[in-house]
């Protein structure tokens, strides 16, 4: 027996002729043919009034108008493919210009942008490029518009834009963040010329308790942006005559509604085409006894003139809806059972989904799709060109049908059924698909070839979108689980700087969460509204941080930290969230403004509020790890190295207990390596940086790998292994050039130049290979000039003083070599340039220790340019800066002066230079005494300080030139002087230094 | 000859004079009294009324006939019946022949009240080609003009598709007899018919009626079957010595009710569905998901894989189409209350252990659903409350009995 009731084949399909929209078509035609003008039409109306049908007609009109009219097709914001600004941008570009005659630069830059994002680059670079792309998009549209008669851009379901906001966004004033679709659309579309932009959507109603009129607000914003070119049009329901005409067309000749009953039918359907379709279906096909429905119309005839909003009218409408739905379930055979389930799959259906979610055999699934496709209440969606499609054609129910079928009494145990469907889809469809894509992506990544990036980028986008769709079903299946996954994915997206993906996730979550029923579900699952708000606040700070929107980050975080109660953040219970916010804020402050004691103090105070590591939750542990990192970072900027070490070590300890934050762990390892290297603990620094490199390479992130290579370069440079340092620097430079990352490039150039200069200096000390040394210095000069250029162009202000200081030193060494080879006169130019750059650095350095170092370098410059008086003056300046001047002149050298630990480094350099000056003046005893001071201060700075080694060569060179007796006398004098001081300077035993002098004197 | 009880309203509706053609569709479960109704109508109409009658089961049992052959056989049968009233030769072409036939029948109806009665429509229920032909070539013609009464009888309404017919179709669903009055009358009438006068005096009659209607729930054919069964007749001596009603009901169930239910209500091919139907009889309502969970508990051995929703959606869909016993109502699918009542009583009496475990499984299923709903529903705990109430109904012997009653 054939069990199928093919009654569904008899249901009405979409009408070929557009009924009752002549006035609108005339208006659209007028706009379409008005070359040069621009129009922004916004059609708004309730569900099922034919907005989409009107947009379809516009497409037909454009196609008929000829090839000089270009249309994007209908960009329906309902779908996952259209959630992100980048998607919409690409859909418009490819929709308007499928033959690729325009938007050349946009396409090229887009590709570069995607490559960079995939490889992982400095967030600021991505952010700049994203802005640049949008500008190129506008420029491309304007260029195309000049040659075409009209560009037409159509958006459907734009009410989705109104779901983009949430309490957090409102409280924090985040609605203008341009990664979000609404501000992006409004800003960029308003810059276009010779366009007809049509928006269609239903006004979003306010939720209970909400005071915002979303519709008025959207219209207001559009009016402000589009000015006199904006026309909001309420799409009217059908008139009585149009209703008659429409029904007659649908009924294909059958006189199914008596003329006398049309007024009530018109009234009951509200003149909405979708309901007229369903009424016709009910009478013509679904109801087993249509006579009863017609009688019902007669009975309700008195309501024909009832005003909108009356209870009896609303009851009558509900009664008819009920008839329709009961008929759909009872009289369409198995299809009825499926319809209710399809209503629970708002991401649409296709063969695979039906197979996985409901277990339909392929044949049955195909048959069902074939039957559903032409129906009036079913929408087809074919992915638009330009985005990465995650699926082929899918069928969706008209949103009005979603509403109808989801009514509580139609599917009485809606949530359970929904949960089961969502579970089926999640388990059998999304999970395997995502797993497959992840595997493919992993394979590609393992390949490591740069060529594979082109395959990886689209794959990644599909994967992202799949995850976003899966998120919906996860939320439907288990709100608590879904919410956790939303936070996890958002965090991942943020840390990979995937702005579009992050926004898609947010969008999907907000669409779910803005529904009050859903909010209730989350509440029942133990996630109250307040928690969502407070965690959203945390997420927004993270977004800004990882996207390098530090200005926004500091502003918003400051607001949250000052008024945590605005976002339901509690001082004790939410200390984990607050701690994370505070940590990222402190780091952003350091990145933008350098060391700030008040910021450190605030971060320390927050750290005090956290429970101990053993008692901490995961969020609290992360907060601790990040706070320690940020404080360490601040201290590093402030050159408070032992503090920096302590906090970085604590950060590493906390990150190691987390076990899931390898990328952030690598950052701290690098920070600590830098600090260790500065302190002269080269082996420790090397081990940590190598560990960071291992993590970066495992994670496959080119950007952080580049950063770590730079750190390794710095470590080797400090250790005096200049060729290795240069090699690391060049590797890093290669990565950063590929990533087009200015910050990375600047740091790499700086590192290489530094190593070149030190290498040249060493060669000069040996009086060898002067031409090579000079060449190295010229190389270093060019590299630094390039770096300065990049830093200036990209406003990397914090990098400028260090570059100037280094360039000053390069010129100093150039002066030194030129004065040897070509005479003092020739060297004066490089010396002046060196002085100029060091003075520049001095002006920009905010930090006392940095200033002391620059002054010390300046003193050295004066010394090598044969101006020892100026040199001594600068050295005294340094000592007064550090606060040791009085001590040096009057104090007991055996006791330590009360200076900060990091000041011993410049102080050591000051005395080393004084030693050199004394040697130059042939006052070897004074020279060696100064060296003894330098030895003591370097040891105080760090027992392992490599600076101590730098004194050996000049000392050896000077002693070697003396006669044996002179050497012995000198040794005796130094030994006696040291004995007088009990071999102690600044509480450091200088005996090893005296012994070394003895050894050298004996050789 | 079976007695006919309580269909006056329906009969009047069918016998009503009209100056326009009418289309009536009588439907209801097997044995509910469609054929008896038809006979009663024929009896009550005046002698000048002309009846044309077709019983579709006659044609369907002839194997391998195409729908057109069946249509032709029907037309020929009608011509045969119309011979006394129409003259002249008819064309050979089937459609032409049908057109002339309907025209003549319409003309005939102008002179005398005329009925076309088509019985057992469910046998062709989902052969839409057949109904398409009948609609186009017979039913529509008869509905256009004249005043022919077309009466279709079957377990389900005919799937009418042409609007001229749909517009006038009048559905007459047949309900079971009201147990207290008409059920009793039917029992009495049957006993009188069989001259079982020993039972007719109260209080013995009360005991007998109670025994019977509890089993049949007022289902006419089953009531007649039980009343006239040899078992009941032989039980008369027991009644005199004090009736063990329970033992008698078990006997009647085994010999009359269970075979009837199997043959007429639960006659499906699949062993899973024929068995689950018995278990389903304890459920007040269900849908594929509830049934799936219930089946997993109640019949582990036969329940298909846990995630095979298709099996359940499709299975229930087929039952709803094939049988008169499964319907979609406000709360979900349910067994026709009459069928469910009969099956449940029979199940309870014959297989008390299986019945009990079905109740336990039902309670467990709804309790699980309630707990799950509670967790996911948010503030609106209506679902959870309903599920708990439902679970309690199956847990509480009194309420469960009430459900049976």
Short mmCIF file of N, CA, C and O in Angstrom, two decimals, chain A residues 521-615:
data_model
loop_
_atom_site.label_atom_id
_atom_site.label_comp_id
_atom_site.label_asym_id
_atom_site.label_seq_id
_atom_site.Cartn_x
_atom_site.Cartn_y
_atom_site.Cartn_z
N UNK A 521 15.44 30.42 29.87
CA UNK A 521 16.03 29.08 29.84
C UNK A 521 17.43 29.10 30.44
O UNK A 521 17.79 28.22 31.21
N UNK A 522 18.20 30.12 30.05
CA UNK A 522 19.56 30.24 30.60
C UNK A 522 19.50 30.43 32.11
O UNK A 522 20.28 29.85 32.85
N UNK A 523 18.55 31.22 32.51
CA UNK A 523 18.37 31.49 33.93
C UNK A 523 18.11 30.17 34.68
O UNK A 523 18.70 29.90 35.72
N UNK A 524 17.21 29.35 34.08
CA UNK A 524 16.87 28.08 34.72
C UNK A 524 18.08 27.16 34.74
O UNK A 524 18.22 26.31 35.61
N UNK A 525 18.95 27.33 33.75
CA UNK A 525 20.15 26.48 33.69
C UNK A 525 21.23 27.00 34.63
O UNK A 525 22.37 26.54 34.60
N UNK A 526 20.87 27.99 35.46
CA UNK A 526 21.82 28.48 36.46
C UNK A 526 22.69 29.61 35.94
O UNK A 526 23.73 29.91 36.52
N UNK A 527 22.27 30.23 34.82
CA UNK A 527 23.05 31.36 34.31
C UNK A 527 22.14 32.59 34.29
O UNK A 527 21.45 32.84 33.30
N UNK A 528 22.11 33.34 35.37
CA UNK A 528 21.21 34.49 35.41
C UNK A 528 21.69 35.61 34.49
O UNK A 528 22.86 35.64 34.10
N UNK A 529 20.76 36.50 34.20
CA UNK A 529 21.03 37.63 33.31
C UNK A 529 22.26 38.40 33.78
O UNK A 529 23.11 38.78 32.98
N UNK A 530 22.36 38.60 35.09
CA UNK A 530 23.47 39.38 35.63
C UNK A 530 24.81 38.74 35.28
O UNK A 530 25.77 39.43 34.97
N UNK A 531 24.83 37.42 35.30
CA UNK A 531 26.09 36.73 34.98
C UNK A 531 26.47 36.96 33.52
O UNK A 531 27.63 37.22 33.21
N UNK A 532 25.46 36.87 32.66
CA UNK A 532 25.74 37.08 31.23
C UNK A 532 26.29 38.49 31.02
O UNK A 532 27.28 38.68 30.31
N UNK A 533 25.68 39.45 31.69
CA UNK A 533 26.13 40.83 31.53
C UNK A 533 27.57 40.98 32.03
O UNK A 533 28.43 41.53 31.35
N UNK A 534 27.83 40.45 33.22
CA UNK A 534 29.17 40.69 33.77
C UNK A 534 30.23 39.95 32.95
O UNK A 534 31.32 40.46 32.73
N UNK A 535 29.87 38.76 32.43
CA UNK A 535 30.86 38.05 31.62
C UNK A 535 31.02 38.70 30.25
O UNK A 535 32.10 38.67 29.67
N UNK A 536 29.93 39.30 29.75
CA UNK A 536 30.03 40.02 28.48
C UNK A 536 31.00 41.18 28.62
O UNK A 536 31.75 41.50 27.70
N UNK A 537 30.93 41.85 29.78
CA UNK A 537 31.84 42.97 30.01
C UNK A 537 33.28 42.47 29.89
O UNK A 537 34.11 43.08 29.20
N UNK A 538 33.55 41.31 30.52
CA UNK A 538 34.89 40.73 30.43
C UNK A 538 35.27 40.43 29.00
O UNK A 538 36.37 40.73 28.53
N UNK A 539 34.31 39.85 28.26
CA UNK A 539 34.59 39.47 26.87
C UNK A 539 34.90 40.69 26.01
O UNK A 539 35.76 40.63 25.13
N UNK A 540 34.19 41.79 26.27
CA UNK A 540 34.44 42.98 25.45
C UNK A 540 35.83 43.55 25.69
O UNK A 540 36.51 43.97 24.76
N UNK A 541 36.26 43.50 26.94
CA UNK A 541 37.62 43.98 27.21
C UNK A 541 38.63 43.09 26.47
O UNK A 541 39.57 43.58 25.84
N UNK A 542 38.36 41.79 26.49
CA UNK A 542 39.25 40.86 25.77
C UNK A 542 39.27 41.17 24.28
O UNK A 542 40.32 41.22 23.66
N UNK A 543 38.05 41.37 23.72
CA UNK A 543 37.99 41.66 22.29
C UNK A 543 38.86 42.84 21.95
O UNK A 543 39.72 42.78 21.07
N UNK A 544 38.63 43.94 22.66
CA UNK A 544 39.40 45.15 22.38
C UNK A 544 40.89 44.89 22.53
O UNK A 544 41.70 45.35 21.73
N UNK A 545 41.23 44.14 23.57
CA UNK A 545 42.66 43.93 23.83
C UNK A 545 43.31 43.17 22.69
O UNK A 545 44.33 43.59 22.16
N UNK A 546 42.69 42.07 22.31
CA UNK A 546 43.35 41.22 21.31
C UNK A 546 43.24 41.81 19.92
O UNK A 546 44.00 41.44 19.04
N UNK A 547 42.26 42.68 19.72
CA UNK A 547 42.18 43.36 18.42
C UNK A 547 43.06 44.62 18.40
O UNK A 547 43.03 45.38 17.46
N UNK A 548 43.77 44.88 19.49
CA UNK A 548 44.66 46.03 19.60
C UNK A 548 43.90 47.35 19.56
O UNK A 548 44.45 48.38 19.17
N UNK A 549 42.64 47.32 19.98
CA UNK A 549 41.92 48.60 20.10
C UNK A 549 42.14 49.08 21.55
O UNK A 549 41.22 49.11 22.36
N UNK A 550 43.41 49.46 21.82
CA UNK A 550 43.78 49.74 23.21
C UNK A 550 43.05 50.95 23.77
O UNK A 550 42.73 51.00 24.96
N UNK A 551 42.82 51.94 22.91
CA UNK A 551 42.09 53.14 23.37
C UNK A 551 40.71 52.75 23.88
O UNK A 551 40.32 53.09 25.00
N UNK A 552 39.97 52.01 23.03
CA UNK A 552 38.64 51.54 23.43
C UNK A 552 38.73 50.68 24.69
O UNK A 552 37.89 50.76 25.57
N UNK A 553 39.77 49.85 24.71
CA UNK A 553 39.93 48.93 25.83
C UNK A 553 40.08 49.70 27.14
O UNK A 553 39.39 49.42 28.12
N UNK A 554 40.99 50.68 27.13
CA UNK A 554 41.25 51.42 28.37
C UNK A 554 39.99 52.17 28.81
O UNK A 554 39.61 52.13 29.97
N UNK A 555 39.32 52.78 27.83
CA UNK A 555 38.10 53.54 28.16
C UNK A 555 37.05 52.64 28.82
O UNK A 555 36.50 52.96 29.87
N UNK A 556 36.79 51.50 28.14
CA UNK A 556 35.73 50.62 28.63
C UNK A 556 36.13 49.97 29.97
O UNK A 556 35.35 49.93 30.93
N UNK A 557 37.38 49.48 30.04
CA UNK A 557 37.83 48.81 31.26
C UNK A 557 37.81 49.78 32.44
O UNK A 557 37.41 49.43 33.55
N UNK A 558 38.20 51.01 32.15
CA UNK A 558 38.20 52.01 33.21
C UNK A 558 36.79 52.19 33.77
O UNK A 558 36.57 52.23 34.98
N UNK A 559 35.82 52.24 32.81
CA UNK A 559 34.42 52.38 33.22
C UNK A 559 34.01 51.20 34.10
O UNK A 559 33.41 51.38 35.15
N UNK A 560 34.35 50.01 33.65
CA UNK A 560 33.96 48.81 34.40
C UNK A 560 34.62 48.81 35.79
O UNK A 560 33.97 48.53 36.79
N UNK A 561 35.90 49.16 35.83
CA UNK A 561 36.60 49.11 37.12
C UNK A 561 36.10 50.20 38.07
O UNK A 561 36.04 50.00 39.28
N UNK A 562 35.71 51.34 37.48
CA UNK A 562 35.19 52.42 38.32
C UNK A 562 33.76 52.17 38.78
O UNK A 562 33.36 52.55 39.87
N UNK A 563 32.96 51.56 37.86
CA UNK A 563 31.53 51.34 38.19
C UNK A 563 31.16 49.89 37.95
O UNK A 563 30.32 49.59 37.09
N UNK A 564 31.77 48.98 38.67
CA UNK A 564 31.47 47.56 38.41
C UNK A 564 29.99 47.25 38.57
O UNK A 564 29.45 46.37 37.90
N UNK A 565 29.31 48.01 39.45
CA UNK A 565 27.90 47.71 39.72
C UNK A 565 27.02 47.96 38.48
O UNK A 565 25.98 47.34 38.33
N UNK A 566 27.46 48.82 37.58
CA UNK A 566 26.70 49.07 36.34
C UNK A 566 26.53 47.78 35.55
O UNK A 566 25.59 47.62 34.79
N UNK A 567 27.50 46.89 35.67
CA UNK A 567 27.46 45.65 34.90
C UNK A 567 27.34 44.45 35.84
O UNK A 567 27.78 43.35 35.51
N UNK A 568 26.71 44.70 36.95
CA UNK A 568 26.40 43.65 37.94
C UNK A 568 27.65 42.94 38.46
O UNK A 568 27.58 41.80 38.90
N UNK A 569 28.79 43.59 38.37
CA UNK A 569 30.01 42.93 38.87
C UNK A 569 30.12 43.15 40.37
O UNK A 569 30.06 44.29 40.84
N UNK A 570 30.26 42.06 41.09
CA UNK A 570 30.35 42.13 42.55
C UNK A 570 31.82 42.10 42.98
O UNK A 570 32.61 41.38 42.38
N UNK A 571 32.10 42.85 44.01
CA UNK A 571 33.51 43.03 44.41
C UNK A 571 34.18 41.71 44.80
O UNK A 571 35.33 41.50 44.46
N UNK A 572 33.45 40.86 45.50
CA UNK A 572 34.09 39.64 46.00
C UNK A 572 33.91 38.47 45.03
O UNK A 572 34.88 37.89 44.55
N UNK A 573 32.64 38.20 44.71
CA UNK A 573 32.36 37.01 43.91
C UNK A 573 32.97 37.10 42.51
O UNK A 573 33.34 36.10 41.93
N UNK A 574 33.02 38.32 41.97
CA UNK A 574 33.47 38.47 40.59
C UNK A 574 34.89 38.99 40.49
O UNK A 574 35.28 39.58 39.48
N UNK A 575 35.66 38.73 41.54
CA UNK A 575 37.02 39.26 41.54
C UNK A 575 37.85 38.66 40.39
O UNK A 575 38.76 39.30 39.87
N UNK A 576 37.46 37.45 39.98
CA UNK A 576 38.15 36.82 38.84
C UNK A 576 37.96 37.63 37.56
O UNK A 576 38.92 37.95 36.85
N UNK A 577 36.71 37.99 37.28
CA UNK A 577 36.43 38.78 36.07
C UNK A 577 37.10 40.15 36.18
O UNK A 577 37.78 40.61 35.26
N UNK A 578 36.91 40.77 37.33
CA UNK A 578 37.51 42.11 37.53
C UNK A 578 39.03 42.04 37.41
O UNK A 578 39.66 42.93 36.82
N UNK A 579 39.59 40.95 37.94
CA UNK A 579 41.04 40.78 37.87
C UNK A 579 41.53 40.70 36.44
O UNK A 579 42.52 41.32 36.06
N UNK A 580 40.80 39.94 35.62
CA UNK A 580 41.19 39.83 34.22
C UNK A 580 41.08 41.17 33.51
O UNK A 580 41.94 41.54 32.72
N UNK A 581 39.98 41.87 33.80
CA UNK A 581 39.78 43.18 33.16
C UNK A 581 40.93 44.12 33.57
O UNK A 581 41.53 44.79 32.73
N UNK A 582 41.23 44.10 34.86
CA UNK A 582 42.28 44.98 35.38
C UNK A 582 43.64 44.64 34.75
O UNK A 582 44.41 45.53 34.38
N UNK A 583 43.88 43.32 34.60
CA UNK A 583 45.18 42.89 34.06
C UNK A 583 45.36 43.38 32.63
O UNK A 583 46.40 43.94 32.27
N UNK A 584 44.32 43.19 31.80
CA UNK A 584 44.44 43.59 30.40
C UNK A 584 44.53 45.11 30.29
O UNK A 584 45.25 45.65 29.45
N UNK A 585 43.77 45.77 31.15
CA UNK A 585 43.82 47.25 31.18
C UNK A 585 45.24 47.73 31.50
O UNK A 585 45.78 48.61 30.82
N UNK A 586 45.86 47.10 32.52
CA UNK A 586 47.20 47.53 32.92
C UNK A 586 48.19 47.30 31.78
O UNK A 586 49.09 48.11 31.54
N UNK A 587 48.00 46.21 31.04
CA UNK A 587 48.91 45.94 29.94
C UNK A 587 48.71 46.93 28.81
O UNK A 587 49.66 47.43 28.23
N UNK A 588 47.42 47.21 28.51
CA UNK A 588 47.14 48.19 27.44
C UNK A 588 47.74 49.54 27.82
O UNK A 588 48.29 50.25 26.97
N UNK A 589 47.65 49.89 29.11
CA UNK A 589 48.23 51.16 29.56
C UNK A 589 49.73 51.16 29.30
O UNK A 589 50.29 52.16 28.84
N UNK A 590 50.39 50.04 29.60
CA UNK A 590 51.84 49.98 29.39
C UNK A 590 52.16 50.08 27.91
O UNK A 590 53.10 50.78 27.51
N UNK A 591 51.35 49.40 27.07
CA UNK A 591 51.63 49.42 25.63
C UNK A 591 51.47 50.85 25.10
O UNK A 591 52.29 51.32 24.32
N UNK A 592 50.41 51.52 25.54
CA UNK A 592 50.17 52.87 25.01
C UNK A 592 51.04 53.92 25.69
O UNK A 592 51.55 54.82 25.04
N UNK A 593 51.19 53.83 27.02
CA UNK A 593 51.82 54.95 27.74
C UNK A 593 53.05 54.58 28.55
O UNK A 593 53.55 55.41 29.31
N UNK A 594 53.51 53.35 28.47
CA UNK A 594 54.69 52.97 29.22
C UNK A 594 54.40 52.79 30.71
O UNK A 594 53.24 52.68 31.13
N UNK A 595 55.49 52.77 31.50
CA UNK A 595 55.36 52.50 32.94
C UNK A 595 54.56 53.59 33.65
O UNK A 595 54.74 54.77 33.38
N UNK A 596 53.68 53.15 34.54
CA UNK A 596 52.92 54.11 35.32
C UNK A 596 52.70 53.51 36.71
O UNK A 596 52.03 52.48 36.86
N UNK A 597 53.29 54.16 37.70
CA UNK A 597 53.26 53.60 39.05
C UNK A 597 51.83 53.44 39.57
O UNK A 597 51.52 52.46 40.26
N UNK A 598 50.95 54.38 39.20
CA UNK A 598 49.56 54.30 39.68
C UNK A 598 48.88 53.06 39.12
O UNK A 598 48.11 52.38 39.81
N UNK A 599 49.16 52.76 37.86
CA UNK A 599 48.57 51.58 37.22
C UNK A 599 49.08 50.32 37.94
O UNK A 599 48.31 49.42 38.27
N UNK A 600 50.39 50.29 38.21
CA UNK A 600 50.96 49.13 38.90
C UNK A 600 50.31 48.98 40.27
O UNK A 600 49.94 47.88 40.67
N UNK A 601 50.12 50.09 40.92
CA UNK A 601 49.52 50.05 42.25
C UNK A 601 48.11 49.46 42.19
O UNK A 601 47.73 48.60 42.99
N UNK A 602 47.35 49.92 41.19
CA UNK A 602 45.97 49.42 41.04
C UNK A 602 45.99 47.92 40.76
O UNK A 602 45.19 47.16 41.31
N UNK A 603 46.92 47.49 39.89
CA UNK A 603 46.99 46.07 39.55
C UNK A 603 47.43 45.25 40.78
O UNK A 603 46.90 44.16 41.02
N UNK A 604 48.36 45.80 41.54
CA UNK A 604 48.80 45.11 42.76
C UNK A 604 47.63 44.96 43.74
O UNK A 604 47.44 43.91 44.35
N UNK A 605 46.86 46.04 43.85
CA UNK A 605 45.71 46.01 44.77
C UNK A 605 44.74 44.93 44.35
O UNK A 605 44.19 44.18 45.18
N UNK A 606 44.52 44.83 43.05
CA UNK A 606 43.60 43.80 42.53
C UNK A 606 44.17 42.41 42.84
O UNK A 606 43.44 41.50 43.22
N UNK A 607 45.47 42.28 42.66
CA UNK A 607 46.13 41.00 42.92
C UNK A 607 45.91 40.57 44.38
O UNK A 607 45.65 39.41 44.67
N UNK A 608 45.95 41.54 45.26
CA UNK A 608 45.76 41.26 46.68
C UNK A 608 44.37 40.71 46.95
O UNK A 608 44.16 39.95 47.89
N UNK A 609 43.42 41.15 46.11
CA UNK A 609 42.03 40.75 46.36
C UNK A 609 41.75 39.32 45.92
O UNK A 609 40.74 38.73 46.28
N UNK A 610 42.63 38.76 45.08
CA UNK A 610 42.39 37.40 44.58
C UNK A 610 42.69 36.37 45.68
O UNK A 610 43.58 36.60 46.51
N UNK A 611 41.96 35.26 45.67
CA UNK A 611 42.29 34.20 46.62
C UNK A 611 43.66 33.58 46.26
O UNK A 611 44.18 33.85 45.17
N UNK A 612 44.19 32.75 47.15
CA UNK A 612 45.49 32.13 46.84
C UNK A 612 45.34 31.23 45.63
O UNK A 612 44.23 30.80 45.28
N UNK A 613 46.47 30.93 45.03
CA UNK A 613 46.46 30.12 43.81
C UNK A 613 45.74 28.79 44.05
O UNK A 613 44.94 28.35 43.22
N UNK A 614 45.99 28.19 45.21
CA UNK A 614 45.40 26.89 45.51
C UNK A 614 43.88 26.99 45.64
O UNK A 614 43.15 26.06 45.31
N UNK A 615 43.41 28.14 46.09
CA UNK A 615 41.96 28.28 46.32
C UNK A 615 41.24 28.93 45.15
O UNK A 615 40.05 29.18 45.22
#
